[in-house]
Amino acid sequence: QVQLVESGGGLVQAGGSLRLSCAASGRTFSLNTMGWFRQAPGQEREFVAAISWSGGRTSYADSVKGRFTISRDNAKNTVYLQMNSLNPEDTAVYYCAAEKTPYVVDRRASEYDYWGQGTQVTVSS
């Protein structure tokens, strides 16, 4: 019903930047909040950032505040994550997620309905 396709991951030096993209297709009219999560080997999937349908509300994990920016372009059904000042602790698989429930900007992975395949981000020291 909904497919999320991510791109933009890769290898970057500490202090560098990457911009992740997530394009949604299918029944996108049902989607509201979209978010980014990440998971490092042996770690639980953790919240990174989320954005409301209008873009008027955003939420960030404390670990990325001031460094990452989430945005979306509804005309393209795409959400972005601009990552600046990357450090090795940011190394993880980054997942795009979408939620059908309206009026929330959820930080809990269990609340999201659709997930992308993930894209690897590796930050070298």
Short mmCIF file of C-alpha atoms in Angstrom, two decimals:
data_model
loop_
_atom_site.label_atom_id
_atom_site.label_comp_id
_atom_site.label_asym_id
_atom_site.label_seq_id
_atom_site.Cartn_x
_atom_site.Cartn_y
_atom_site.Cartn_z
CA GLN A 1 0.00 0.00 0.00
CA VAL A 2 2.83 2.37 0.86
CA GLN A 3 6.44 2.04 -0.15
CA LEU A 4 9.32 4.07 1.21
CA VAL A 5 12.56 4.23 -0.74
CA GLU A 6 15.62 5.77 0.87
CA SER A 7 18.76 7.15 -0.67
CA GLY A 8 21.75 9.28 0.23
CA GLY A 9 23.63 7.10 2.67
CA GLY A 10 27.33 6.53 2.38
CA LEU A 11 30.73 7.06 3.90
CA VAL A 12 31.72 10.45 5.24
CA GLN A 13 34.52 11.82 7.40
CA ALA A 14 33.86 13.12 10.88
CA GLY A 15 32.65 16.69 10.68
CA GLY A 16 31.16 16.16 7.25
CA SER A 17 27.59 16.19 6.02
CA LEU A 18 25.10 13.92 4.31
CA ARG A 19 21.57 14.44 3.07
CA LEU A 20 19.22 11.48 3.20
CA SER A 21 16.06 11.30 1.12
CA CYS A 22 12.99 9.11 1.47
CA ALA A 23 10.44 8.97 -1.32
CA ALA A 24 6.97 7.61 -0.56
CA SER A 25 4.70 6.00 -3.12
CA GLY A 26 1.38 4.19 -3.14
CA ARG A 27 -1.40 5.32 -0.82
CA THR A 28 0.49 8.39 0.31
CA PHE A 29 -2.73 10.28 0.99
CA SER A 30 -3.03 8.27 4.19
CA LEU A 31 0.32 9.42 5.57
CA ASN A 32 0.85 12.12 8.15
CA THR A 33 3.96 12.29 10.29
CA MET A 34 7.17 11.01 8.79
CA GLY A 35 10.32 10.31 10.69
CA TRP A 36 13.83 9.00 10.73
CA PHE A 37 15.23 6.31 12.99
CA ARG A 38 18.62 4.68 13.16
CA GLN A 39 20.06 1.42 14.38
CA ALA A 40 23.68 0.55 15.05
CA PRO A 41 24.88 -3.07 15.32
CA GLY A 42 23.81 -4.58 18.61
CA GLN A 43 21.68 -1.56 19.46
CA GLU A 44 17.98 -0.92 19.53
CA ARG A 45 16.40 1.20 16.86
CA GLU A 46 16.32 4.77 18.13
CA PHE A 47 14.44 7.89 17.20
CA VAL A 48 16.27 10.58 15.26
CA ALA A 49 13.74 13.11 13.99
CA ALA A 50 10.12 13.47 12.90
CA ILE A 51 8.04 16.03 11.05
CA SER A 52 4.32 16.69 10.78
CA TRP A 53 2.46 16.64 7.48
CA SER A 54 2.57 20.42 7.13
CA GLY A 55 6.15 20.66 8.30
CA GLY A 56 5.06 22.96 11.09
CA ARG A 57 6.08 20.63 13.88
CA THR A 58 9.37 18.84 14.21
CA SER A 59 10.99 16.75 16.89
CA TYR A 60 14.62 15.76 17.34
CA ALA A 61 16.53 13.39 19.53
CA ASP A 62 18.77 15.22 21.97
CA SER A 63 21.82 13.63 20.39
CA VAL A 64 21.19 15.30 17.03
CA LYS A 65 19.66 18.64 17.97
CA GLY A 66 21.48 21.49 16.30
CA ARG A 67 23.17 19.16 13.83
CA PHE A 68 20.36 17.46 11.92
CA THR A 69 17.41 19.03 10.13
CA ILE A 70 14.32 17.17 8.95
CA SER A 71 12.19 18.59 6.16
CA ARG A 72 9.62 17.41 3.64
CA ASP A 73 8.28 18.22 0.22
CA ASN A 74 4.74 16.92 -0.04
CA ALA A 75 4.56 17.67 -3.76
CA LYS A 76 7.29 15.07 -4.16
CA ASN A 77 6.12 12.84 -1.32
CA THR A 78 9.63 13.04 0.02
CA VAL A 79 11.17 13.61 3.42
CA TYR A 80 14.78 14.65 3.95
CA LEU A 81 17.31 14.48 6.72
CA GLN A 82 20.18 16.92 6.47
CA MET A 83 22.97 15.71 8.71
CA ASN A 84 25.80 18.09 9.56
CA SER A 85 28.77 17.84 11.91
CA LEU A 86 28.66 14.08 11.75
CA ASN A 87 30.66 12.05 14.21
CA PRO A 88 31.42 8.32 14.43
CA GLU A 89 28.59 7.87 16.93
CA ASP A 90 26.19 8.68 14.10
CA THR A 91 27.23 5.53 12.25
CA ALA A 92 24.13 3.37 11.80
CA VAL A 93 21.54 2.16 9.37
CA TYR A 94 19.05 4.98 8.95
CA TYR A 95 15.40 4.14 8.36
CA CYS A 96 12.60 6.29 7.04
CA ALA A 97 9.18 5.75 8.60
CA ALA A 98 5.65 7.01 8.01
CA GLU A 99 2.64 7.16 10.29
CA LYS A 100 -1.05 7.15 9.38
CA THR A 101 -2.25 8.59 12.67
CA PRO A 102 -2.80 12.34 12.33
CA TYR A 103 -1.96 15.19 14.67
CA VAL A 104 1.01 13.55 16.32
CA VAL A 105 4.77 13.77 15.88
CA ASP A 106 5.67 10.49 17.46
CA ARG A 107 9.07 9.50 18.81
CA ARG A 108 8.17 5.85 19.25
CA ALA A 109 9.05 3.40 16.51
CA SER A 110 6.11 1.19 17.40
CA GLU A 111 3.69 3.92 16.35
CA TYR A 112 4.85 4.03 12.74
CA ASP A 113 3.07 2.04 10.06
CA TYR A 114 5.53 1.89 7.18
CA TRP A 115 9.28 1.58 6.97
CA GLY A 116 11.94 1.90 4.35
CA GLN A 117 14.66 -0.63 3.77
CA GLY A 118 17.31 1.44 5.49
CA THR A 119 20.44 3.12 4.22
CA GLN A 120 23.89 2.79 5.75
CA VAL A 121 25.64 5.86 7.09
CA THR A 122 29.24 5.38 8.10
CA VAL A 123 31.25 8.19 9.68
CA SER A 124 34.98 7.69 9.84
CA SER A 125 37.18 9.27 12.50
#
